[in-house]
PDB file of C-alpha atoms and ligand atoms in Angstrom:
ATOM      1  CA  MET A   1      -0.165  -0.011   0.203  1.00 38.00           C
ATOM      2  CA  THR A   2       1.262   3.581  -0.689  1.00 45.00           C
ATOM      3  CA  MET A   3       0.816   6.078   2.124  1.00 43.00           C
ATOM      4  CA  SER A   4       1.014   9.558   1.504  1.00 42.00           C
ATOM      5  CA  PRO A   5       4.221  10.639   4.142  1.00 49.00           C
ATOM      6  CA  ASN A   6       2.367  14.120   4.552  1.00 46.00           C
ATOM      7  CA  PRO A   7      -1.222  14.298   6.477  1.00 47.00           C
ATOM      8  CA  SER A   8      -4.355  16.756   5.046  1.00 49.00           C
ATOM      9  CA  ILE A   9      -3.174  20.243   5.398  1.00 48.00           C
ATOM     10  CA  GLY A  10      -3.192  21.495   9.447  1.00 61.00           C
ATOM     11  CA  GLU A  11      -2.102  21.312  12.865  1.00 85.00           C
ATOM     12  CA  ALA A  12       0.982  18.289  12.970  1.00 93.00           C
ATOM     13  CA  LEU A  13      -0.632  15.507  14.349  1.00 95.00           C
ATOM     14  CA  PRO A  14       1.101  13.091  17.297  1.00 97.00           C
ATOM     15  CA  MET A  15       3.071  10.173  16.131  1.00 98.00           C
ATOM     16  CA  ILE A  16       4.979   7.654  19.172  1.00 98.00           C
ATOM     17  CA  VAL A  17       8.034   6.293  17.788  1.00 98.00           C
ATOM     18  CA  LEU A  18       9.190   2.632  18.468  1.00 97.00           C
ATOM     19  CA  GLY A  19      12.409   2.374  19.876  1.00 96.00           C
ATOM     20  CA  ALA A  20      15.022   4.899  21.296  1.00 96.00           C
ATOM     21  CA  GLY A  21      18.073   3.988  20.048  1.00 95.00           C
ATOM     22  CA  GLY A  22      20.057   5.373  17.268  1.00 96.00           C
ATOM     23  CA  HIS A  23      17.595   4.261  14.704  1.00 97.00           C
ATOM     24  CA  ALA A  24      14.618   5.958  16.317  1.00 97.00           C
ATOM     25  CA  ARG A  25      16.414   9.327  17.459  1.00 98.00           C
ATOM     26  CA  SER A  26      17.502   9.686  13.783  1.00 98.00           C
ATOM     27  CA  VAL A  27      13.967   8.871  12.788  1.00 98.00           C
ATOM     28  CA  VAL A  28      12.458  12.082  15.512  1.00 98.00           C
ATOM     29  CA  ASP A  29      14.755  14.045  13.688  1.00 98.00           C
ATOM     30  CA  SER A  30      13.635  13.446  10.282  1.00 98.00           C
ATOM     31  CA  ILE A  31       9.756  13.884  11.520  1.00 98.00           C
ATOM     32  CA  GLN A  32      11.179  17.514  13.266  1.00 97.00           C
ATOM     33  CA  ARG A  33      12.143  17.954   9.984  1.00 96.00           C
ATOM     34  CA  ALA A  34       9.243  17.746   8.816  1.00 96.00           C
ATOM     35  CA  ALA A  35       7.219  18.732  10.924  1.00 91.00           C
ATOM     36  CA  ASP A  36       3.889  16.394   9.615  1.00 94.00           C
ATOM     37  CA  TYR A  37       4.057  15.543  12.588  1.00 97.00           C
ATOM     38  CA  ARG A  38       5.051  15.444  16.462  1.00 97.00           C
ATOM     39  CA  VAL A  39       6.949  12.848  18.611  1.00 98.00           C
ATOM     40  CA  VAL A  40       4.667  12.789  22.125  1.00 97.00           C
ATOM     41  CA  ALA A  41       6.559   9.905  23.321  1.00 98.00           C
ATOM     42  CA  MET A  42       9.361   7.487  22.508  1.00 98.00           C
ATOM     43  CA  VAL A  43       8.542   3.912  23.637  1.00 97.00           C
ATOM     44  CA  GLY A  44      11.830   2.051  24.131  1.00 96.00           C
ATOM     45  CA  ALA A  45      12.033  -1.844  25.943  1.00 94.00           C
ATOM     46  CA  GLY A  46      13.256  -0.016  29.724  1.00 88.00           C
ATOM     47  CA  SER A  47      17.436   0.275  28.600  1.00 86.00           C
ATOM     48  CA  GLU A  48      16.809   3.798  28.090  1.00 89.00           C
ATOM     49  CA  GLU A  49      14.887   6.263  30.604  1.00 84.00           C
ATOM     50  CA  GLY A  50      14.603   9.964  30.532  1.00 95.00           C
ATOM     51  CA  SER A  51      13.445  12.148  27.942  1.00 97.00           C
ATOM     52  CA  TYR A  52      15.552  12.551  24.361  1.00 98.00           C
ATOM     53  CA  ARG A  53      14.848  16.356  22.971  1.00 97.00           C
ATOM     54  CA  GLY A  54      12.104  17.141  25.784  1.00 97.00           C
ATOM     55  CA  ILE A  55      10.245  14.187  24.389  1.00 98.00           C
ATOM     56  CA  PRO A  56       9.579  11.132  26.972  1.00 98.00           C
ATOM     57  CA  ILE A  57      11.082   8.056  27.022  1.00 98.00           C
ATOM     58  CA  LEU A  58       8.700   5.322  27.763  1.00 97.00           C
ATOM     59  CA  SER A  59       9.151   1.629  28.692  1.00 95.00           C
ATOM     60  CA  GLY A  60       7.548  -1.000  27.121  1.00 93.00           C
ATOM     61  CA  ASP A  61       5.386  -1.790  24.931  1.00 93.00           C
ATOM     62  CA  GLU A  62       1.876  -2.387  27.417  1.00 94.00           C
ATOM     63  CA  CYS A  63       1.578   1.547  27.324  1.00 96.00           C
ATOM     64  CA  LEU A  64       0.551   1.620  23.692  1.00 97.00           C
ATOM     65  CA  VAL A  65      -3.082   0.619  24.556  1.00 97.00           C
ATOM     66  CA  ARG A  66      -2.944   3.991  27.015  1.00 96.00           C
ATOM     67  CA  LEU A  67      -1.058   6.331  23.837  1.00 97.00           C
ATOM     68  CA  LYS A  68      -3.965   5.423  21.784  1.00 97.00           C
ATOM     69  CA  GLU A  69      -6.839   5.655  24.107  1.00 96.00           C
ATOM     70  CA  ARG A  70      -5.207   9.423  24.841  1.00 95.00           C
ATOM     71  CA  GLY A  71      -5.918  10.204  21.242  1.00 95.00           C
ATOM     72  CA  VAL A  72      -2.390   9.274  19.533  1.00 97.00           C
ATOM     73  CA  SER A  73      -3.180   7.364  15.916  1.00 95.00           C
ATOM     74  CA  ALA A  74      -0.068   7.045  14.292  1.00 98.00           C
ATOM     75  CA  ALA A  75       3.281   5.213  15.265  1.00 98.00           C
ATOM     76  CA  HIS A  76       6.779   4.678  13.760  1.00 98.00           C
ATOM     77  CA  VAL A  77       8.642   1.682  14.263  1.00 97.00           C
ATOM     78  CA  GLY A  78      12.207   3.084  15.193  1.00 97.00           C
ATOM     79  CA  ILE A  79      14.112  -0.029  14.932  1.00 96.00           C
ATOM     80  CA  GLY A  80      16.785  -0.910  12.737  1.00 91.00           C
ATOM     81  CA  TYR A  81      18.955  -3.929  13.487  1.00 74.00           C
ATOM     82  CA  LEU A  82      18.105  -5.226  16.248  1.00 60.00           C
ATOM     83  CA  GLY A  83      14.117  -5.269  15.018  1.00 54.00           C
ATOM     84  CA  GLU A  84      15.627  -6.927  11.492  1.00 62.00           C
ATOM     85  CA  GLY A  85      12.883  -9.436  10.891  1.00 71.00           C
ATOM     86  CA  ALA A  86      10.609 -10.892  13.761  1.00 87.00           C
ATOM     87  CA  LEU A  87      10.579  -8.027  16.648  1.00 92.00           C
ATOM     88  CA  ARG A  88       9.847  -5.480  13.725  1.00 94.00           C
ATOM     89  CA  ARG A  89       7.316  -7.610  12.155  1.00 94.00           C
ATOM     90  CA  LYS A  90       5.957  -8.204  15.920  1.00 94.00           C
ATOM     91  CA  LEU A  91       5.869  -4.439  16.723  1.00 96.00           C
ATOM     92  CA  VAL A  92       3.973  -3.587  13.257  1.00 97.00           C
ATOM     93  CA  GLY A  93       1.538  -6.346  14.051  1.00 97.00           C
ATOM     94  CA  GLN A  94       1.112  -5.232  17.581  1.00 97.00           C
ATOM     95  CA  LEU A  95       0.580  -1.565  16.586  1.00 98.00           C
ATOM     96  CA  LEU A  96      -1.859  -1.991  13.553  1.00 98.00           C
ATOM     97  CA  GLY A  97      -3.856  -4.733  15.951  1.00 98.00           C
ATOM     98  CA  LEU A  98      -4.020  -1.535  18.075  1.00 97.00           C
ATOM     99  CA  GLY A  99      -5.867   0.647  15.006  1.00 97.00           C
ATOM    100  CA  PHE A 100      -2.372   2.766  14.834  1.00 98.00           C
ATOM    101  CA  GLU A 101      -1.895   4.509  11.345  1.00 98.00           C
ATOM    102  CA  LEU A 102       1.992   3.674  10.666  1.00 98.00           C
ATOM    103  CA  PRO A 103       2.816   6.607   7.666  1.00 98.00           C
ATOM    104  CA  PRO A 104       6.359   6.358   5.767  1.00 98.00           C
ATOM    105  CA  VAL A 105       8.808   8.788   7.323  1.00 98.00           C
ATOM    106  CA  VAL A 106      10.859  10.815   4.704  1.00 98.00           C
ATOM    107  CA  ASP A 107      13.271  13.053   5.651  1.00 98.00           C
ATOM    108  CA  PRO A 108      13.014  16.579   3.955  1.00 98.00           C
ATOM    109  CA  THR A 109      16.444  16.299   2.108  1.00 98.00           C
ATOM    110  CA  ALA A 110      15.081  12.583   0.991  1.00 98.00           C
ATOM    111  CA  ILE A 111      13.941  12.430  -3.360  1.00 98.00           C
ATOM    112  CA  LEU A 112      11.197  10.999  -3.789  1.00 98.00           C
ATOM    113  CA  ALA A 113      10.263  10.674  -7.709  1.00 98.00           C
ATOM    114  CA  GLU A 114       6.857  11.475  -8.451  1.00 96.00           C
ATOM    115  CA  ASP A 115       5.850   8.014  -9.659  1.00 96.00           C
ATOM    116  CA  ALA A 116       7.988   6.307  -7.045  1.00 98.00           C
ATOM    117  CA  SER A 117       6.266   4.552  -4.240  1.00 98.00           C
ATOM    118  CA  VAL A 118       6.911   4.281  -0.937  1.00 98.00           C
ATOM    119  CA  GLY A 119       4.659   1.480   1.377  1.00 98.00           C
ATOM    120  CA  ALA A 120       3.515   2.130   5.337  1.00 98.00           C
ATOM    121  CA  GLY A 121       5.313   2.141   8.180  1.00 98.00           C
ATOM    122  CA  ALA A 122       9.001   2.820   5.294  1.00 98.00           C
ATOM    123  CA  PHE A 123      11.506   5.351   6.406  1.00 98.00           C
ATOM    124  CA  LEU A 124      13.608   7.549   3.692  1.00 98.00           C
ATOM    125  CA  GLY A 125      16.680   8.802   5.445  1.00 98.00           C
ATOM    126  CA  LYS A 126      19.069  12.268   4.711  1.00 98.00           C
ATOM    127  CA  ARG A 127      19.643  12.217   1.097  1.00 98.00           C
ATOM    128  CA  ALA A 128      18.396   9.364   0.384  1.00 98.00           C
ATOM    129  CA  VAL A 129      17.415   8.943  -3.547  1.00 98.00           C
ATOM    130  CA  VAL A 130      14.039   7.214  -4.930  1.00 98.00           C
ATOM    131  CA  ASN A 131      13.888   7.241  -9.074  1.00 98.00           C
ATOM    132  CA  VAL A 132      11.389   6.876 -11.528  1.00 98.00           C
ATOM    133  CA  GLY A 133       9.028   3.633 -11.315  1.00 98.00           C
ATOM    134  CA  ALA A 134      11.015   2.661  -8.218  1.00 98.00           C
ATOM    135  CA  CYS A 135       8.913   0.657  -5.310  1.00 98.00           C
ATOM    136  CA  ILE A 136       9.788   0.540  -1.979  1.00 98.00           C
ATOM    137  CA  GLY A 137       7.783  -1.847   0.465  1.00 98.00           C
ATOM    138  CA  ALA A 138       6.119  -1.422   3.241  1.00 98.00           C
ATOM    139  CA  GLN A 139       8.185  -0.715   6.239  1.00 97.00           C
ATOM    140  CA  CYS A 140      11.315  -0.766   4.793  1.00 97.00           C
ATOM    141  CA  ILE A 141      14.430   1.312   5.924  1.00 97.00           C
ATOM    142  CA  ILE A 142      16.392   3.253   2.947  1.00 98.00           C
ATOM    143  CA  ASN A 143      18.757   4.754   5.239  1.00 98.00           C
ATOM    144  CA  THR A 144      21.107   8.067   4.631  1.00 98.00           C
ATOM    145  CA  ALA A 145      22.693   8.644   1.383  1.00 98.00           C
ATOM    146  CA  ALA A 146      21.369   5.221   0.115  1.00 98.00           C
ATOM    147  CA  VAL A 147      20.110   4.969  -3.790  1.00 99.00           C
ATOM    148  CA  VAL A 148      16.972   3.645  -5.395  1.00 99.00           C
ATOM    149  CA  GLU A 149      17.149   3.849  -8.894  1.00 98.00           C
ATOM    150  CA  HIS A 150      14.370   3.405 -11.452  1.00 98.00           C
ATOM    151  CA  ASP A 151      12.053   0.549 -11.749  1.00 98.00           C
ATOM    152  CA  SER A 152      13.826  -0.976  -8.678  1.00 98.00           C
ATOM    153  CA  THR A 153      11.249  -3.060  -6.263  1.00 98.00           C
ATOM    154  CA  ILE A 154      11.950  -3.060  -2.137  1.00 98.00           C
ATOM    155  CA  GLY A 155      10.523  -5.846  -0.842  1.00 98.00           C
ATOM    156  CA  GLU A 156       8.528  -5.004   2.778  1.00 97.00           C
ATOM    157  CA  PHE A 157      10.855  -4.916   5.853  1.00 96.00           C
ATOM    158  CA  SER A 158      14.368  -4.482   3.711  1.00 96.00           C
ATOM    159  CA  HIS A 159      16.723  -2.296   4.735  1.00 97.00           C
ATOM    160  CA  LEU A 160      19.167  -0.403   2.812  1.00 98.00           C
ATOM    161  CA  ALA A 161      22.374   0.817   5.018  1.00 97.00           C
ATOM    162  CA  PRO A 162      24.392   4.218   4.120  1.00 98.00           C
ATOM    163  CA  GLY A 163      24.893   5.062   0.545  1.00 98.00           C
ATOM    164  CA  ALA A 164      23.745   1.462  -0.157  1.00 98.00           C
ATOM    165  CA  VAL A 165      23.631   1.531  -4.071  1.00 99.00           C
ATOM    166  CA  VAL A 166      20.430  -0.324  -6.005  1.00 99.00           C
ATOM    167  CA  CYS A 167      20.855  -0.087  -9.683  1.00 98.00           C
ATOM    168  CA  GLY A 168      18.049   0.805 -11.648  1.00 98.00           C
ATOM    169  CA  GLY A 169      15.184  -2.710 -12.888  1.00 98.00           C
ATOM    170  CA  CYS A 170      16.464  -4.341  -9.707  1.00 98.00           C
ATOM    171  CA  ARG A 171      14.313  -6.648  -7.319  1.00 98.00           C
ATOM    172  CA  ILE A 172      15.089  -7.135  -3.837  1.00 98.00           C
ATOM    173  CA  GLY A 173      13.318  -9.484  -1.588  1.00 98.00           C
ATOM    174  CA  ALA A 174      11.777  -9.102   1.378  1.00 96.00           C
ATOM    175  CA  ASP A 175      13.668  -9.096   5.031  1.00 95.00           C
ATOM    176  CA  SER A 176      17.009  -8.355   3.005  1.00 96.00           C
ATOM    177  CA  PHE A 177      19.557  -6.315   4.390  1.00 96.00           C
ATOM    178  CA  ILE A 178      21.964  -4.265   2.657  1.00 97.00           C
ATOM    179  CA  GLY A 179      25.236  -3.313   3.926  1.00 97.00           C
ATOM    180  CA  ALA A 180      27.035   0.785   4.128  1.00 98.00           C
ATOM    181  CA  HIS A 181      28.214   1.209   0.170  1.00 98.00           C
ATOM    182  CA  ALA A 182      26.947  -2.152  -1.519  1.00 98.00           C
ATOM    183  CA  THR A 183      26.677  -1.882  -4.419  1.00 98.00           C
ATOM    184  CA  ILE A 184      23.918  -3.716  -6.646  1.00 98.00           C
ATOM    185  CA  ILE A 185      24.739  -4.062 -10.567  1.00 98.00           C
ATOM    186  CA  HIS A 186      21.223  -2.859 -13.002  1.00 98.00           C
ATOM    187  CA  SER A 187      18.553  -5.568 -13.152  1.00 98.00           C
ATOM    188  CA  VAL A 188      19.840  -8.068 -10.493  1.00 98.00           C
ATOM    189  CA  SER A 189      17.440 -10.183  -8.065  1.00 98.00           C
ATOM    190  CA  VAL A 190      17.875 -10.549  -5.044  1.00 98.00           C
ATOM    191  CA  GLY A 191      15.950 -12.953  -2.702  1.00 97.00           C
ATOM    192  CA  ARG A 192      14.499 -12.535   0.541  1.00 96.00           C
ATOM    193  CA  GLY A 193      16.361 -12.707   3.708  1.00 94.00           C
ATOM    194  CA  CYS A 194      19.804 -11.878   1.923  1.00 96.00           C
ATOM    195  CA  THR A 195      22.177 -10.328   3.472  1.00 96.00           C
ATOM    196  CA  VAL A 196      24.789  -8.157   1.000  1.00 97.00           C
ATOM    197  CA  GLY A 197      28.101  -7.526   2.953  1.00 97.00           C
ATOM    198  CA  ALA A 198      29.254  -3.329   3.227  1.00 97.00           C
ATOM    199  CA  GLY A 199      30.979  -1.997  -0.028  1.00 98.00           C
ATOM    200  CA  SER A 200      29.908  -5.202  -1.790  1.00 98.00           C
ATOM    201  CA  VAL A 201      29.364  -5.087  -5.837  1.00 98.00           C
ATOM    202  CA  VAL A 202      26.332  -7.859  -6.299  1.00 98.00           C
ATOM    203  CA  LEU A 203      26.949  -8.706 -10.349  1.00 98.00           C
ATOM    204  CA  ASP A 204      24.708 -11.916 -10.434  1.00 98.00           C
ATOM    205  CA  ASP A 205      21.554 -13.209  -8.835  1.00 98.00           C
ATOM    206  CA  VAL A 206      21.181 -14.158  -5.473  1.00 98.00           C
ATOM    207  CA  ARG A 207      19.381 -16.817  -4.155  1.00 97.00           C
ATOM    208  CA  PRO A 208      16.803 -16.436  -0.795  1.00 97.00           C
ATOM    209  CA  GLU A 209      18.483 -16.764   2.568  1.00 95.00           C
ATOM    210  CA  THR A 210      22.386 -16.289   1.126  1.00 97.00           C
ATOM    211  CA  THR A 211      24.937 -14.172   2.604  1.00 97.00           C
ATOM    212  CA  ILE A 212      27.197 -12.707   0.523  1.00 97.00           C
ATOM    213  CA  ALA A 213      30.302 -10.253   0.317  1.00 98.00           C
ATOM    214  CA  GLY A 214      33.346  -9.051  -1.374  1.00 98.00           C
ATOM    215  CA  VAL A 215      33.730  -7.677  -4.750  1.00 98.00           C
ATOM    216  CA  PRO A 216      32.993  -9.044  -6.535  1.00 98.00           C
ATOM    217  CA  ALA A 217      30.227 -10.250  -4.431  1.00 98.00           C
ATOM    218  CA  HIS A 218      30.523 -14.510  -3.324  1.00 97.00           C
ATOM    219  CA  ALA A 219      28.264 -16.376  -0.990  1.00 95.00           C
ATOM    220  CA  ILE A 220      29.365 -17.212   2.893  1.00 91.00           C
ATOM    221  CA  GLU A 221      26.120 -18.852   3.386  1.00 76.00           C
ATOM    222  CA  THR A 222      23.472 -19.824   0.967  1.00 77.00           C
ATOM    223  CA  GLY A 223      19.990 -20.786   1.471  1.00 67.00           C
ATOM    224  CA  SER A 224      17.754 -23.860   0.224  1.00 61.00           C
ATOM    225  CA  ALA A 225      14.812 -21.863  -1.285  1.00 57.00           C
TER     226      ALA A 225
HETATM  227  O1  LIG B 301      10.334  -4.549  22.081  1.00 70.20           O
HETATM  228  C1  LIG B 301      10.911  -3.762  21.718  1.00 70.20           C
HETATM  229  C2  LIG B 301      11.945  -3.615  21.904  1.00 70.20           C
HETATM  230  N1  LIG B 301      13.349  -4.478  21.772  1.00 70.20           N
HETATM  231  C3  LIG B 301      14.124  -4.049  21.839  1.00 70.20           C
HETATM  232  N2  LIG B 301      10.044  -3.331  22.086  1.00 70.20           N
HETATM  233  C4  LIG B 301      10.176  -1.538  21.860  1.00 70.20           C
HETATM  234  N3  LIG B 301       8.945  -0.774  21.297  1.00 70.20           N
HETATM  235  N4  LIG B 301      11.805  -1.474  22.460  1.00 70.20           N
HETATM  236  C5  LIG B 301      12.257  -1.977  22.187  1.00 70.20           C
HETATM  237  N5  LIG B 301      13.548  -2.570  21.880  1.00 70.20           N
HETATM  238  C6  LIG B 301      14.470  -0.633  21.789  1.00 70.20           C
HETATM  239  O2  LIG B 301      14.828  -1.280  20.585  1.00 70.20           O
HETATM  240  C7  LIG B 301      15.604  -0.325  22.466  1.00 70.20           C
HETATM  241  O3  LIG B 301      15.380  -0.491  24.104  1.00 70.20           O
HETATM  242  C8  LIG B 301      15.931   0.136  21.913  1.00 70.20           C
HETATM  243  O4  LIG B 301      16.159   1.454  22.270  1.00 70.20           O
HETATM  244  C9  LIG B 301      16.316   0.058  20.752  1.00 70.20           C
HETATM  245  C10 LIG B 301      17.658  -0.711  19.798  1.00 70.20           C
HETATM  246  O5  LIG B 301      18.296   0.864  19.697  1.00 70.20           O
HETATM  247  P1  LIG B 301      19.717   0.394  19.293  1.00 70.20           P
HETATM  248  O6  LIG B 301      20.893   1.779  19.594  1.00 70.20           O
HETATM  249  O7  LIG B 301      20.548  -0.942  20.268  1.00 70.20           O
HETATM  250  O8  LIG B 301      19.781   0.135  17.756  1.00 70.20           O
HETATM  251  P2  LIG B 301      18.906   0.860  16.458  1.00 70.20           P
HETATM  252  O9  LIG B 301      17.972  -0.190  16.184  1.00 70.20           O
HETATM  253  O10 LIG B 301      18.641   1.980  17.045  1.00 70.20           O
HETATM  254  O11 LIG B 301      19.896   1.258  15.765  1.00 70.20           O
HETATM  255  C11 LIG B 301      20.549   0.604  15.290  1.00 70.20           C
HETATM  256  O12 LIG B 301      20.192   0.276  13.763  1.00 70.20           O
HETATM  257  C12 LIG B 301      20.660   1.633  12.705  1.00 70.20           C
HETATM  258  C13 LIG B 301      20.139   1.407  11.342  1.00 70.20           C
HETATM  259  C14 LIG B 301      22.420   0.681  15.119  1.00 70.20           C
HETATM  260  O13 LIG B 301      23.275  -0.286  14.856  1.00 70.20           O
HETATM  261  C15 LIG B 301      22.959   1.975  14.499  1.00 70.20           C
HETATM  262  O14 LIG B 301      24.182   2.471  14.151  1.00 70.20           O
HETATM  263  C16 LIG B 301      22.120   1.637  12.526  1.00 70.20           C
HETATM  264  N6  LIG B 301      22.477   2.852  11.973  1.00 70.20           N
END
């Protein structure tokens, strides 16, 4: 589903961010810069407390029910590596079950082509570029200065680390991680659940559940699928 990062004109709407670590703070910075939403709370697992930029850091997901009852209707899962896979999916399911909306967060310095699409809950960080015809799945992280070129598709819950480049016409499956400054050359398909090492150059299709690294990239662990 494609969702607008911008709610209808009016006052900034309240939003909560799950997580209170490095990724969540980056997300908060982008939300504050975009100014469509105002972050009213961050919700961590209990390892952090206090506040960040005056935003209270709450502990434990039990408080989500209370926040929803108090009229907060938007949320973003701001957890990166730790949340890869199961935890991020679990939290998204919990938020949807409680009736939260999960709008994408697009940093104002990101460039999103008019006919590109961004799924629910995705994050486009500073200077990320998503070019024409590209499709970013729900809950993807397109981190700082990552590039998704024309007509490429990034499957849900996948994560492009800073500076990763996905050239035109690629298919990246769901739940995959593309490391910092890795390059996927044009028209290559990377299966679901893959990990591509930082700085790798991927020249050929990659089977699902494979870990691959190097220049040119070679499989380190191959999936059975
Ligand atoms: O069940 C949970 C839960 N488990 C961990 N519920 C909620 N609401 N929060 C949970 N957390 C929270 O995830 C922790 O309390 C903590 O705030 C956060 C993980 O923070 P950490 O700093 O370890 O990782 P991160 O995901 O913010 O950042 C990683 O990923 C980014 C993409 C870092 O490694 C960064 O360097 C990286 N840029």
